[in-house]
Coordinates of C-alpha atoms in Angstrom, one line a residue:
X234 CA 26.8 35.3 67.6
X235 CA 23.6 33.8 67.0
X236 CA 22.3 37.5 65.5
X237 CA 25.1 36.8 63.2
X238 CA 24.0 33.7 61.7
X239 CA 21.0 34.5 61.3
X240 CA 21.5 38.2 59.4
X241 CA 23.8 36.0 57.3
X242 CA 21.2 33.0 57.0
X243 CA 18.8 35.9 55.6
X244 CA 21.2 37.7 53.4
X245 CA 21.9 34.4 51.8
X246 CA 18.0 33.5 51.2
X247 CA 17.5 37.1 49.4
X248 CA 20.3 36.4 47.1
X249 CA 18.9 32.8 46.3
X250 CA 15.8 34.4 46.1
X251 CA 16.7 37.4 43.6
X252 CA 19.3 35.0 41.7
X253 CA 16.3 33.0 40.8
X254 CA 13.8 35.4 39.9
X255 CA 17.0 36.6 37.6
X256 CA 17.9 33.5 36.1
X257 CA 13.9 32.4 35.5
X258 CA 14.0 36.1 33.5
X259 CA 17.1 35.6 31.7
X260 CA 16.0 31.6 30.6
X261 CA 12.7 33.6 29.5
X262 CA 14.4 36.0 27.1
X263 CA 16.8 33.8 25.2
X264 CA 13.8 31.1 25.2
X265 CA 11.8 34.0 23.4
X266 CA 14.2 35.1 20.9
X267 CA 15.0 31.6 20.1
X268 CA 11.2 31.9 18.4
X269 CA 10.8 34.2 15.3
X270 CA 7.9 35.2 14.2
X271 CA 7.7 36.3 10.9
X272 CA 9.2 33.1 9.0
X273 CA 9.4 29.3 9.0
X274 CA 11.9 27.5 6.8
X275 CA 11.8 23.7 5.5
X276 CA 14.6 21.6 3.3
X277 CA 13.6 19.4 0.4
X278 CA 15.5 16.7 0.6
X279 CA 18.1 16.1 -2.6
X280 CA 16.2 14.5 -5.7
X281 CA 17.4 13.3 -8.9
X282 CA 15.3 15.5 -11.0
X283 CA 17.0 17.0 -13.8
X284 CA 17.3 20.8 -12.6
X285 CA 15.1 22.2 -15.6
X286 CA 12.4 19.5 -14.6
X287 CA 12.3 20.4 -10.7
X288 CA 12.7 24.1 -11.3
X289 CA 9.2 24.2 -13.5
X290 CA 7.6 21.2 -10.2
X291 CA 8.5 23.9 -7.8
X292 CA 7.2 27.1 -9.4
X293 CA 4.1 24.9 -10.7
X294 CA 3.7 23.4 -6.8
X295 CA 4.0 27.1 -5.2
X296 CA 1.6 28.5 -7.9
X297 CA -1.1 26.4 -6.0
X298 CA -1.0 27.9 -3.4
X299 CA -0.3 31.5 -4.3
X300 CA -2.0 33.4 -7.2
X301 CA 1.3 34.8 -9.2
X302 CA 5.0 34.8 -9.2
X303 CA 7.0 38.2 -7.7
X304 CA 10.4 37.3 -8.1
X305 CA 11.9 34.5 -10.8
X306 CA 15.5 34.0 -11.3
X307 CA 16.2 30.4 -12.7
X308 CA 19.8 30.8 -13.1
X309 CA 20.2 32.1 -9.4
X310 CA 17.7 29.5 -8.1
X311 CA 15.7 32.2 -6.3
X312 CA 11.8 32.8 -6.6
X313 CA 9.2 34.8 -4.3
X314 CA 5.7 34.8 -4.7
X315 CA 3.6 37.6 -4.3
X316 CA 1.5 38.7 -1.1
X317 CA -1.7 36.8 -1.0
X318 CA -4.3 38.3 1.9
X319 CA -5.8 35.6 3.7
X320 CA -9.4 36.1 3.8
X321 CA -9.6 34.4 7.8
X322 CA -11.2 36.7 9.7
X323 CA -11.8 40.3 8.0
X324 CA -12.6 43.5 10.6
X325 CA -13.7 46.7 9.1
X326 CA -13.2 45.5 5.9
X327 CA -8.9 45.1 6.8
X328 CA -7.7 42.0 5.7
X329 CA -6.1 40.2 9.0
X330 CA -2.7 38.0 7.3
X331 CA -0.6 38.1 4.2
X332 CA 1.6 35.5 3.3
X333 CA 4.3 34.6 1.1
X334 CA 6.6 32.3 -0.3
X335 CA 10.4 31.9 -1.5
X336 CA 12.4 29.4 -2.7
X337 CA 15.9 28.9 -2.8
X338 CA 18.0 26.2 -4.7
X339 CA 20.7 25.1 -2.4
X340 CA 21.8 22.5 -5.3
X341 CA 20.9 22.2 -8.7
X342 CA 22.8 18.9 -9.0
X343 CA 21.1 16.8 -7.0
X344 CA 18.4 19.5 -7.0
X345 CA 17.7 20.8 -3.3
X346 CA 15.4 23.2 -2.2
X347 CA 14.9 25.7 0.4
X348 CA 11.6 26.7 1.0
X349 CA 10.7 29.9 3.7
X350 CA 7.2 31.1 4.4
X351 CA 6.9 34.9 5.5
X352 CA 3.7 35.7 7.3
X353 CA 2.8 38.9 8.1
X354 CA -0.8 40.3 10.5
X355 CA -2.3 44.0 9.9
X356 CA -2.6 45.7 13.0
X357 CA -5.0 48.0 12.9
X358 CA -3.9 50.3 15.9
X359 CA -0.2 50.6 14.2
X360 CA -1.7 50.7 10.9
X361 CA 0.9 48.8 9.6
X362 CA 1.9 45.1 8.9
X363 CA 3.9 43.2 11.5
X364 CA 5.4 39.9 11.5
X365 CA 3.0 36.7 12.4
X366 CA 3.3 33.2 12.9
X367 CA 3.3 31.4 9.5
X368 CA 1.0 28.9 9.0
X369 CA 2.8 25.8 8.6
X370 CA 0.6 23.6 7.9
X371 CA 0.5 25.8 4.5
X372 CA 4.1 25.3 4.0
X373 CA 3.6 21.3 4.8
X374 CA 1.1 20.8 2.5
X375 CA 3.2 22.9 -0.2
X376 CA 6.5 20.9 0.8
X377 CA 4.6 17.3 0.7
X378 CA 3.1 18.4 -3.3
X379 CA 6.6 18.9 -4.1
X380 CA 8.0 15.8 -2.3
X381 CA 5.5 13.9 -4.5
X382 CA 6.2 15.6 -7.9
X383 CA 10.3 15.7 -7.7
X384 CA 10.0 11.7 -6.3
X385 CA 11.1 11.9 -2.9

């Protein structure tokens, strides 16, 4: 009897054991995909800008901060910027990051918008571009200009 209880008291510690090392996995997984890298998104709050006014602040704001304009479409409320290389940290003459910005109007009246930062790292043993970590202290400093020029 008492071989019994103990077989059992052992079978039930391995599952415990097991079932936590699986649920710890499982937490880790959907904790990970939870965080995308590649992009970062903030609102603008609504403003009472006409739309013709905070259309020009937003294109002039993002202009800044990258050298030209990719993608302009007033009447759809959609603009992208170009890639810009970030210069931080250069190796074998391979610029590391690339960034990018786009905008979406999610209301011309009040005018709201959406703006999403696309980051991108060159990795030199795929020899391609991957998705990165935006730098969003970029985007905050891009979001507060506009803040200030729309009258938040």
């Amino acid at each position: 009897m008492r071989s019994r209880m103990l077989n059992r008291d052992l079978l039930f510690l391995r599952f415990r054991q097991t079932f936590s090392a699986f649920s710890f996995l499982l937490l880790f997984v959907l904790l990970s995909a939870c965080v995308q890298p590649g992009r970062t998104r903030v609102s603008l709050p609504q403003s009472p800008v006409p739309y013709d006014q905070a259309w020009k602040a937003s294109l002039e704001a993002s202009l800044l901060y990258y050298e030209r304009m990719a993608i302009e479409d007033k009447k759809k409320g959609y603009f992208q910027t170009s890639w810009e290389t970030h210069k931080v940290g250069v190796l074998i003459g391979t610029p590391v990051k690339r960034s990018r910005l786009i905008g979406r109007v999610v209301s011309q009246d009040p005018f709201r918008l959406d703006l999403e930062m696309e980051q991108e790292a060159f990795s030199l043993e795929l020899g391609r571009w991957l998705s990165d970590f935006p730098d969003e202290k970029r985007l905050n400093e891009i979001n507060e200009r506009l803040r200030a020029r729309l009258r938040f």
